[in-house]
mmCIF file of C-alpha atoms in Angstrom:
data_model
loop_
_atom_site.group_PDB
_atom_site.id
_atom_site.type_symbol
_atom_site.label_atom_id
_atom_site.label_comp_id
_atom_site.label_asym_id
_atom_site.label_seq_id
_atom_site.Cartn_x
_atom_site.Cartn_y
_atom_site.Cartn_z
ATOM 1 C CA LEU A 2 -29.599 57.184 -20.399
ATOM 2 C CA HIS A 3 -27.406 54.215 -19.452
ATOM 3 C CA ILE A 4 -29.183 50.942 -18.852
ATOM 4 C CA GLU A 5 -26.423 49.896 -16.441
ATOM 5 C CA ASP A 6 -27.472 52.697 -14.094
ATOM 6 C CA TYR A 7 -30.781 50.961 -13.435
ATOM 7 C CA LYS A 8 -29.698 47.399 -12.609
ATOM 8 C CA MET A 9 -30.315 48.091 -8.931
ATOM 9 C CA PHE A 10 -34.021 48.436 -9.783
ATOM 10 C CA LYS A 11 -34.475 44.885 -11.048
ATOM 11 C CA ASP A 12 -37.927 43.546 -10.093
ATOM 12 C CA PHE A 13 -38.639 46.956 -8.598
ATOM 13 C CA ASP A 14 -42.164 48.112 -7.832
ATOM 14 C CA ILE A 15 -43.215 51.429 -6.373
ATOM 15 C CA ASP A 16 -46.417 53.434 -6.331
ATOM 16 C CA PHE A 17 -47.194 57.070 -5.637
ATOM 17 C CA VAL A 18 -50.876 56.641 -4.796
ATOM 18 C CA ASP A 19 -52.939 56.231 -1.644
ATOM 19 C CA GLU A 20 -55.029 53.245 -0.587
ATOM 20 C CA ASN A 21 -57.778 54.375 -2.969
ATOM 21 C CA ASP A 22 -55.379 54.582 -5.933
ATOM 22 C CA GLU A 23 -55.596 58.373 -5.893
ATOM 23 C CA ALA A 24 -52.372 60.277 -6.551
ATOM 24 C CA LEU A 25 -50.716 61.374 -3.312
ATOM 25 C CA PRO A 26 -50.051 65.119 -3.159
ATOM 26 C CA ILE A 27 -46.583 64.542 -1.681
ATOM 27 C CA VAL A 28 -44.268 61.529 -1.828
ATOM 28 C CA VAL A 29 -41.111 61.430 0.298
ATOM 29 C CA LEU A 30 -38.353 59.051 -0.805
ATOM 30 C CA ALA A 31 -36.082 58.152 2.122
ATOM 31 C CA GLY A 32 -33.314 55.646 2.774
ATOM 32 C CA VAL A 33 -29.627 55.262 3.417
ATOM 33 C CA ASN A 34 -26.973 56.567 1.035
ATOM 34 C CA GLY A 35 -26.756 54.421 -2.069
ATOM 35 C CA SER A 36 -30.369 53.276 -1.907
ATOM 36 C CA GLY A 37 -31.153 54.950 -5.223
ATOM 37 C CA LYS A 38 -33.295 57.952 -4.292
ATOM 38 C CA THR A 39 -31.666 60.366 -6.745
ATOM 39 C CA THR A 40 -31.329 57.677 -9.414
ATOM 40 C CA LEU A 41 -35.044 56.996 -9.121
ATOM 41 C CA LEU A 42 -35.906 60.677 -9.626
ATOM 42 C CA GLU A 43 -33.573 60.831 -12.620
ATOM 43 C CA SER A 44 -35.079 57.671 -14.085
ATOM 44 C CA ILE A 45 -38.626 58.989 -13.757
ATOM 45 C CA PHE A 46 -37.624 62.192 -15.525
ATOM 46 C CA SER A 47 -35.616 60.408 -18.204
ATOM 47 C CA LEU A 48 -38.247 57.785 -18.841
ATOM 48 C CA SER A 49 -40.882 60.469 -19.225
ATOM 49 C CA SER A 50 -39.072 61.449 -22.411
ATOM 50 C CA ILE A 51 -37.985 58.029 -23.601
ATOM 51 C CA LEU A 52 -41.195 56.068 -23.099
ATOM 52 C CA PHE A 53 -43.052 58.068 -25.709
ATOM 53 C CA GLU A 54 -40.470 57.786 -28.480
ATOM 54 C CA ASN A 55 -41.103 55.510 -31.448
ATOM 55 C CA ALA A 56 -38.070 53.440 -30.462
ATOM 56 C CA LEU A 57 -39.762 52.432 -27.199
ATOM 57 C CA ASN A 58 -40.711 48.963 -28.385
ATOM 58 C CA ASN A 59 -37.042 48.170 -29.081
ATOM 59 C CA VAL A 60 -35.635 49.316 -25.740
ATOM 60 C CA LEU A 61 -38.451 48.838 -23.253
ATOM 61 C CA ASP A 62 -37.636 45.191 -22.541
ATOM 62 C CA LYS A 63 -34.039 46.173 -21.714
ATOM 63 C CA PHE A 64 -35.106 48.309 -18.785
ATOM 64 C CA PHE A 65 -35.420 46.800 -15.360
ATOM 65 C CA ILE A 66 -37.676 49.465 -13.853
ATOM 66 C CA GLU A 67 -41.152 48.007 -13.825
ATOM 67 C CA PHE A 68 -43.488 50.896 -13.186
ATOM 68 C CA GLU A 69 -47.080 49.802 -13.595
ATOM 69 C CA LEU A 70 -47.390 52.675 -16.058
ATOM 70 C CA LEU A 71 -45.130 50.922 -18.587
ATOM 71 C CA ASN A 72 -47.539 48.124 -19.349
ATOM 72 C CA HIS A 73 -50.273 50.601 -20.172
ATOM 73 C CA ILE A 74 -48.093 52.870 -22.295
ATOM 74 C CA LYS A 75 -46.389 50.321 -24.514
ATOM 75 C CA LYS A 76 -49.451 49.312 -26.533
ATOM 76 C CA TYR A 77 -50.366 52.935 -27.272
ATOM 77 C CA THR A 78 -46.911 54.078 -28.399
ATOM 78 C CA SER A 79 -47.538 53.850 -32.142
ATOM 79 C CA GLU A 80 -50.486 56.252 -31.861
ATOM 80 C CA ILE A 81 -48.592 58.994 -30.016
ATOM 81 C CA THR A 82 -47.546 62.044 -31.997
ATOM 82 C CA HIS A 83 -44.503 64.288 -31.578
ATOM 83 C CA SER A 84 -46.679 66.949 -29.944
ATOM 84 C CA ASP A 85 -47.786 64.356 -27.385
ATOM 85 C CA VAL A 86 -44.145 63.667 -26.539
ATOM 86 C CA LYS A 87 -43.507 67.357 -25.951
ATOM 87 C CA GLU A 88 -46.575 67.577 -23.725
ATOM 88 C CA VAL A 89 -45.419 64.647 -21.571
ATOM 89 C CA LYS A 90 -41.998 66.238 -21.134
ATOM 90 C CA LYS A 91 -43.642 69.453 -19.989
ATOM 91 C CA ASN A 92 -45.753 67.584 -17.449
ATOM 92 C CA ILE A 93 -42.775 66.406 -15.382
ATOM 93 C CA LEU A 94 -40.371 68.958 -13.890
ATOM 94 C CA TYR A 95 -37.113 68.078 -12.145
ATOM 95 C CA PHE A 96 -35.271 70.298 -9.657
ATOM 96 C CA SER A 97 -31.917 68.552 -9.186
ATOM 97 C CA VAL A 98 -29.434 69.096 -6.351
ATOM 98 C CA GLY A 99 -27.648 72.424 -6.723
ATOM 99 C CA GLN A 100 -29.706 73.452 -9.726
ATOM 100 C CA ASN A 101 -29.417 77.190 -10.226
ATOM 101 C CA LEU A 102 -32.815 78.757 -10.679
ATOM 102 C CA GLU A 103 -33.078 82.070 -12.441
ATOM 103 C CA ASP A 104 -32.422 84.749 -9.849
ATOM 104 C CA ILE A 105 -35.600 86.056 -8.289
ATOM 105 C CA LYS A 106 -34.429 89.602 -9.068
ATOM 106 C CA ILE A 107 -34.512 88.666 -12.752
ATOM 107 C CA PHE A 108 -37.611 86.545 -13.159
ATOM 108 C CA LEU A 109 -39.890 88.609 -10.881
ATOM 109 C CA PRO A 110 -39.603 91.840 -12.925
ATOM 110 C CA LYS A 111 -40.059 89.765 -16.104
ATOM 111 C CA TYR A 112 -43.199 88.236 -14.681
ATOM 112 C CA ILE A 113 -44.654 91.591 -13.602
ATOM 113 C CA ALA A 114 -43.857 93.194 -16.972
ATOM 114 C CA SER A 115 -45.451 90.263 -18.792
ATOM 115 C CA MET A 116 -48.649 90.473 -16.746
ATOM 116 C CA VAL A 117 -48.891 94.251 -17.204
ATOM 117 C CA TYR A 118 -47.934 94.632 -20.871
ATOM 118 C CA GLU A 119 -48.941 91.316 -22.436
ATOM 119 C CA TYR A 120 -52.043 90.514 -20.433
ATOM 120 C CA GLU A 121 -52.953 94.127 -19.566
ATOM 121 C CA ILE A 122 -53.456 93.376 -15.878
ATOM 122 C CA PRO A 123 -53.244 96.528 -13.743
ATOM 123 C CA PRO A 124 -49.907 96.774 -11.897
ATOM 124 C CA VAL A 125 -51.656 97.063 -8.547
ATOM 125 C CA GLU A 126 -53.375 93.712 -9.149
ATOM 126 C CA VAL A 127 -50.124 92.017 -10.165
ATOM 127 C CA HIS A 128 -48.339 93.307 -7.075
ATOM 128 C CA LYS A 129 -51.234 92.135 -4.930
ATOM 129 C CA GLN A 130 -50.950 88.641 -6.406
ATOM 130 C CA VAL A 131 -47.175 88.520 -5.842
ATOM 131 C CA ARG A 132 -47.679 89.669 -2.246
ATOM 132 C CA GLU A 133 -50.245 86.895 -1.680
ATOM 133 C CA TYR A 134 -47.895 84.261 -3.093
ATOM 134 C CA ILE A 135 -44.963 85.383 -0.939
ATOM 135 C CA ASP A 136 -47.086 85.704 2.199
ATOM 136 C CA ASP A 137 -48.449 82.209 1.546
ATOM 137 C CA ILE A 138 -44.875 80.900 1.611
ATOM 138 C CA LEU A 139 -43.782 82.957 4.603
ATOM 139 C CA LYS A 140 -46.736 82.064 6.817
ATOM 140 C CA GLU A 141 -45.376 78.530 7.143
ATOM 141 C CA LEU A 142 -41.773 79.589 7.622
ATOM 142 C CA ASN A 143 -41.782 82.679 9.766
ATOM 143 C CA PRO A 144 -45.132 84.131 10.822
ATOM 144 C CA GLY A 145 -43.332 87.192 12.185
ATOM 145 C CA ILE A 146 -42.217 88.342 8.723
ATOM 146 C CA GLU A 147 -44.301 89.621 5.830
ATOM 147 C CA PHE A 148 -43.619 90.892 2.321
ATOM 148 C CA ASP A 149 -43.290 94.673 2.123
ATOM 149 C CA SER A 150 -42.430 95.802 -1.386
ATOM 150 C CA ARG A 151 -40.093 95.597 -4.363
ATOM 151 C CA ASP A 152 -38.161 98.288 -6.150
ATOM 152 C CA GLY A 153 -37.670 98.907 -9.867
ATOM 153 C CA GLU A 154 -34.627 96.645 -9.992
ATOM 154 C CA GLY A 155 -36.479 93.617 -8.684
ATOM 155 C CA ASN A 156 -35.173 93.788 -5.111
ATOM 156 C CA LEU A 157 -37.623 92.309 -2.614
ATOM 157 C CA PHE A 158 -38.137 93.842 0.803
ATOM 158 C CA PHE A 159 -39.688 92.343 3.898
ATOM 159 C CA ARG A 160 -40.653 93.697 7.288
ATOM 160 C CA ASN A 161 -41.324 92.382 10.743
ATOM 161 C CA LYS A 162 -45.033 92.383 11.470
ATOM 162 C CA GLY A 163 -45.905 95.387 13.562
ATOM 163 C CA GLY A 164 -42.606 97.079 12.735
ATOM 164 C CA GLU A 165 -41.691 99.973 10.483
ATOM 165 C CA ASP A 166 -38.199 98.888 9.397
ATOM 166 C CA LYS A 167 -37.901 96.861 6.231
ATOM 167 C CA PHE A 168 -35.013 94.716 5.037
ATOM 168 C CA SER A 169 -33.859 93.205 1.760
ATOM 169 C CA ILE A 170 -34.193 89.555 0.770
ATOM 170 C CA ASP A 171 -30.383 89.574 0.737
ATOM 171 C CA ASN A 172 -30.525 89.597 4.544
ATOM 172 C CA LEU A 173 -32.091 86.143 4.534
ATOM 173 C CA SER A 174 -29.912 83.033 4.570
ATOM 174 C CA THR A 175 -28.912 81.274 1.351
ATOM 175 C CA GLY A 176 -31.319 78.446 2.125
ATOM 176 C CA GLU A 177 -34.209 80.784 2.848
ATOM 177 C CA LYS A 178 -33.651 82.719 -0.374
ATOM 178 C CA THR A 179 -33.376 79.487 -2.366
ATOM 179 C CA LEU A 180 -36.589 78.073 -0.956
ATOM 180 C CA ILE A 181 -38.569 81.284 -1.413
ATOM 181 C CA SER A 182 -37.212 81.657 -4.959
ATOM 182 C CA LYS A 183 -38.054 78.060 -5.884
ATOM 183 C CA VAL A 184 -41.600 78.072 -4.550
ATOM 184 C CA LEU A 185 -42.312 81.594 -5.806
ATOM 185 C CA TYR A 186 -41.035 80.550 -9.234
ATOM 186 C CA MET A 187 -43.461 77.612 -9.189
ATOM 187 C CA TYR A 188 -46.345 79.947 -8.378
ATOM 188 C CA LEU A 189 -45.420 82.601 -10.933
ATOM 189 C CA ALA A 190 -44.715 80.071 -13.689
ATOM 190 C CA ASP A 191 -48.301 78.872 -13.229
ATOM 191 C CA ILE A 192 -47.185 75.268 -12.818
ATOM 192 C CA LYS A 193 -50.389 73.222 -12.629
ATOM 193 C CA ASP A 194 -51.397 69.582 -13.169
ATOM 194 C CA LYS A 195 -47.776 68.435 -13.216
ATOM 195 C CA VAL A 196 -45.446 66.039 -11.435
ATOM 196 C CA ILE A 197 -42.586 67.911 -9.771
ATOM 197 C CA LEU A 198 -39.423 66.052 -8.746
ATOM 198 C CA ILE A 199 -37.225 67.716 -6.107
ATOM 199 C CA ASP A 200 -33.888 66.317 -4.940
ATOM 200 C CA GLU A 201 -32.743 67.222 -1.408
ATOM 201 C CA PRO A 202 -34.860 70.336 -0.768
ATOM 202 C CA GLU A 203 -33.266 70.589 2.687
ATOM 203 C CA LEU A 204 -29.884 71.800 1.420
ATOM 204 C CA SER A 205 -28.791 75.044 3.107
ATOM 205 C CA LEU A 206 -32.008 75.179 5.132
ATOM 206 C CA HIS A 207 -31.969 75.606 8.892
ATOM 207 C CA PRO A 208 -33.543 72.580 10.672
ATOM 208 C CA SER A 209 -36.445 74.753 11.852
ATOM 209 C CA TRP A 210 -37.263 75.477 8.179
ATOM 210 C CA GLN A 211 -36.781 71.840 7.147
ATOM 211 C CA ASN A 212 -39.669 70.942 9.447
ATOM 212 C CA LYS A 213 -41.953 73.220 7.425
ATOM 213 C CA VAL A 214 -40.913 72.385 3.857
ATOM 214 C CA LEU A 215 -43.609 69.777 3.286
ATOM 215 C CA LYS A 216 -46.386 72.067 4.490
ATOM 216 C CA ILE A 217 -45.253 74.744 2.025
ATOM 217 C CA TYR A 218 -45.332 72.228 -0.829
ATOM 218 C CA GLU A 219 -48.679 70.838 0.355
ATOM 219 C CA ASN A 220 -50.154 74.335 0.144
ATOM 220 C CA PHE A 221 -48.807 74.717 -3.383
ATOM 221 C CA VAL A 222 -50.058 71.288 -4.496
ATOM 222 C CA GLU A 223 -53.523 71.932 -3.108
ATOM 223 C CA LYS A 224 -53.852 75.152 -5.107
ATOM 224 C CA ASN A 225 -52.263 73.895 -8.321
ATOM 225 C CA LYS A 226 -53.277 70.220 -8.524
ATOM 226 C CA CYS A 227 -49.717 68.891 -8.783
ATOM 227 C CA GLN A 228 -47.862 65.969 -7.271
ATOM 228 C CA ILE A 229 -44.457 66.573 -5.684
ATOM 229 C CA ILE A 230 -41.978 63.712 -5.238
ATOM 230 C CA ILE A 231 -39.071 64.519 -2.912
ATOM 231 C CA ALA A 232 -35.837 62.626 -2.277
ATOM 232 C CA THR A 233 -34.333 63.572 1.075
ATOM 233 C CA HIS A 234 -31.779 62.735 3.752
ATOM 234 C CA SER A 235 -33.356 65.098 6.271
ATOM 235 C CA PRO A 236 -34.812 63.472 9.406
ATOM 236 C CA HIS A 237 -36.721 66.726 9.944
ATOM 237 C CA ILE A 238 -38.535 66.360 6.604
ATOM 238 C CA ILE A 239 -39.107 62.630 7.136
ATOM 239 C CA GLY A 240 -40.419 63.241 10.642
ATOM 240 C CA SER A 241 -42.878 65.856 9.374
ATOM 241 C CA ALA A 242 -44.228 63.570 6.626
ATOM 242 C CA LYS A 243 -47.597 61.908 6.933
ATOM 243 C CA PRO A 244 -47.129 58.104 7.041
ATOM 244 C CA GLU A 245 -48.846 57.558 3.694
ATOM 245 C CA TYR A 246 -46.385 59.944 2.004
ATOM 246 C CA LEU A 247 -43.287 57.943 2.885
ATOM 247 C CA ARG A 248 -41.505 55.426 0.654
ATOM 248 C CA VAL A 249 -38.353 53.898 2.160
ATOM 249 C CA LEU A 250 -35.782 52.502 -0.271
ATOM 250 C CA LYS A 251 -33.543 49.714 0.985
ATOM 251 C CA LYS A 252 -30.717 47.917 -0.771
ATOM 252 C CA VAL A 253 -31.112 44.151 -0.403
ATOM 253 C CA ASP A 254 -28.863 41.681 -2.252
ATOM 254 C CA ASN A 255 -27.714 44.267 -4.812
ATOM 255 C CA LYS A 256 -31.228 45.388 -5.669
ATOM 256 C CA ILE A 257 -33.585 48.003 -4.286
ATOM 257 C CA GLU A 258 -36.731 47.215 -2.361
ATOM 258 C CA VAL A 259 -39.325 49.736 -1.254
ATOM 259 C CA ALA A 260 -41.298 49.734 1.973
ATOM 260 C CA LYS A 261 -44.135 51.900 3.168
ATOM 261 C CA TYR A 262 -43.378 53.211 6.617
ATOM 262 C CA THR A 263 -46.525 53.689 8.685
ATOM 263 C CA LYS A 264 -45.111 55.452 11.745
ATOM 264 C CA SER A 265 -43.121 58.409 10.459
ATOM 265 C CA TYR A 266 -45.210 61.416 11.444
ATOM 266 C CA GLY A 267 -43.909 62.929 14.670
ATOM 267 C CA LEU A 268 -41.241 60.302 15.227
ATOM 268 C CA GLU A 269 -38.293 61.358 17.352
ATOM 269 C CA PHE A 270 -35.341 62.110 15.117
ATOM 270 C CA ASN A 271 -33.112 59.426 16.666
ATOM 271 C CA LYS A 272 -35.737 56.796 15.751
ATOM 272 C CA ILE A 273 -35.913 58.138 12.201
ATOM 273 C CA LEU A 274 -32.137 58.031 11.861
ATOM 274 C CA THR A 275 -31.838 54.469 13.124
ATOM 275 C CA ASP A 276 -35.021 52.885 11.738
ATOM 276 C CA ILE A 277 -35.231 54.643 8.353
ATOM 277 C CA MET A 278 -31.879 56.205 7.574
ATOM 278 C CA GLY A 279 -29.810 53.372 9.052
ATOM 279 C CA ALA A 280 -27.545 55.858 10.810
ATOM 280 C CA GLU A 281 -25.788 55.739 14.157
ATOM 281 C CA THR A 282 -27.186 58.518 16.316
ATOM 282 C CA ARG A 283 -24.331 58.607 18.843
ATOM 283 C CA VAL A 284 -20.616 58.999 18.436
ATOM 284 C CA SER A 285 -18.955 55.604 18.549
ATOM 285 C CA ASP A 286 -17.144 56.286 21.835
ATOM 286 C CA VAL A 287 -20.395 56.992 23.681
ATOM 287 C CA SER A 288 -22.061 53.943 22.097
ATOM 288 C CA LYS A 289 -19.215 51.699 23.244
ATOM 289 C CA ARG A 290 -19.390 52.999 26.802
ATOM 290 C CA LEU A 291 -23.145 52.532 26.939
ATOM 291 C CA SER A 292 -22.762 48.974 25.648
ATOM 292 C CA ILE A 293 -20.218 48.195 28.377
ATOM 293 C CA ILE A 294 -22.482 49.718 31.049
ATOM 294 C CA LYS A 295 -25.440 47.654 29.864
ATOM 295 C CA SER A 296 -23.408 44.447 29.890
ATOM 296 C CA LEU A 297 -22.222 45.191 33.433
ATOM 297 C CA ILE A 298 -25.803 45.859 34.545
ATOM 298 C CA ILE A 299 -26.903 42.508 33.111
ATOM 299 C CA LYS A 300 -24.182 40.901 35.268
ATOM 300 C CA ASN A 301 -25.374 42.924 38.276
ATOM 301 C CA ASP A 302 -21.865 44.336 38.360
ATOM 302 C CA PHE A 303 -22.922 47.951 38.940
ATOM 303 C CA ASP A 304 -20.781 48.445 42.071
ATOM 304 C CA SER A 305 -17.463 47.737 40.378
ATOM 305 C CA ASP A 306 -14.788 50.372 39.832
ATOM 306 C CA GLU A 307 -15.081 49.879 36.065
ATOM 307 C CA PHE A 308 -18.805 50.593 36.164
ATOM 308 C CA LYS A 309 -18.392 53.681 38.362
ATOM 309 C CA THR A 310 -15.632 55.117 36.160
ATOM 310 C CA ILE A 311 -17.529 54.648 32.910
ATOM 311 C CA TRP A 312 -20.778 55.897 34.442
ATOM 312 C CA SER A 313 -19.076 59.035 35.691
ATOM 313 C CA ASP A 314 -17.648 59.669 32.214
ATOM 314 C CA LEU A 315 -21.087 59.253 30.603
ATOM 315 C CA GLU A 316 -22.687 61.688 33.055
ATOM 316 C CA LYS A 317 -20.064 64.268 32.116
ATOM 317 C CA LEU A 318 -20.591 63.675 28.414
ATOM 318 C CA LEU A 319 -24.394 63.353 28.337
ATOM 319 C CA GLY A 320 -25.524 65.072 31.523
ATOM 320 C CA GLU A 321 -27.063 63.470 34.597
ATOM 321 C CA ASP A 322 -30.607 64.034 33.273
ATOM 322 C CA ASN A 323 -29.969 62.210 30.007
ATOM 323 C CA ILE A 324 -32.972 59.993 29.263
ATOM 324 C CA ASP A 325 -30.861 56.897 28.578
ATOM 325 C CA LEU A 326 -28.982 57.232 31.868
ATOM 326 C CA ARG A 327 -32.227 57.802 33.755
ATOM 327 C CA LEU A 328 -33.713 54.628 32.278
ATOM 328 C CA LEU A 329 -30.580 52.697 33.176
ATOM 329 C CA LYS A 330 -30.842 54.007 36.728
ATOM 330 C CA LEU A 331 -34.346 52.551 36.948
ATOM 331 C CA GLU A 332 -33.002 49.235 35.657
ATOM 332 C CA ILE A 333 -30.230 49.282 38.275
ATOM 333 C CA ALA A 334 -32.687 50.086 41.070
ATOM 334 C CA SER A 335 -34.937 47.234 39.975
ATOM 335 C CA ARG A 336 -32.049 44.792 39.876
ATOM 336 C CA LYS A 337 -30.744 45.893 43.275
ATOM 337 C CA LYS A 338 -34.191 45.347 44.736
ATOM 338 C CA ASN A 339 -34.390 41.859 43.269
ATOM 339 C CA VAL A 340 -30.912 41.026 44.571
ATOM 340 C CA SER A 341 -31.786 42.175 48.117
ATOM 341 C CA ASN A 342 -35.076 40.207 48.063
ATOM 342 C CA ASN A 343 -33.233 37.078 47.106
#
């Protein structure tokens, strides 16, 4: 852990609770590139190990991250045993970007064998449980698909509801397989009463699946009493988040500030990109042309050759029914009416 990595978090304060100080089931960290989302996840995970070491009293004052938790932990450090440290480490899990989980074809047979031979659970009951877990994941992603079976080598097979043909998990996209593997792993590993950190869960996922990621994790959290903290760049995930889940990180004067965004759920993606992600939603050429058009409209210069040329180009690029062009047409009509009345 390098102290220099955390200078951006000087005088930093963030909470992961609701208005009643109850732990939120899901927290979504959003913000522009460089706002410290991944660094924050890494710091939470690293500090979960460091804060309980005997050397804490010597290094704590050197850290700039001021979680409210620190003040409560420091005075109890001398009483914490080595077994307590291990337990704290186990209570926070971190899925980093690109982390390779154990292949589902490997860990699923291991899990089934363990349940059957170590815990003496009948195979039919174990398979029923696995089916329920997978169907619980799939119902949010693709209600037209259901789990069918697995073979002796750990291959999973699915089928279209109402159909006879089945297909292998290998026929799913990389993102779909990764998501199913990750969530299924969390179910099978019996992860309960823990904080789970996930960096960029949207990677390799189709946008239609990104919209449903949070609901899948909400279902898991509800059943297993966990808290999941996600760092994301996906406007689809941000737009599907409940307002109380969202924490927006912003870099101000070389330090990070956090804001609670109260209007995320259901926001149009262009508003999310501009208001939260700080991104430009149009290509620069289109933005420039729209800016020129707007300035000409303000001057009531909408009959000039320049205006007509640029307007024609925008209609070709955006389409005549584009919402921005339609709104500008209303503005032009209003201005023309005012000009004629005067």
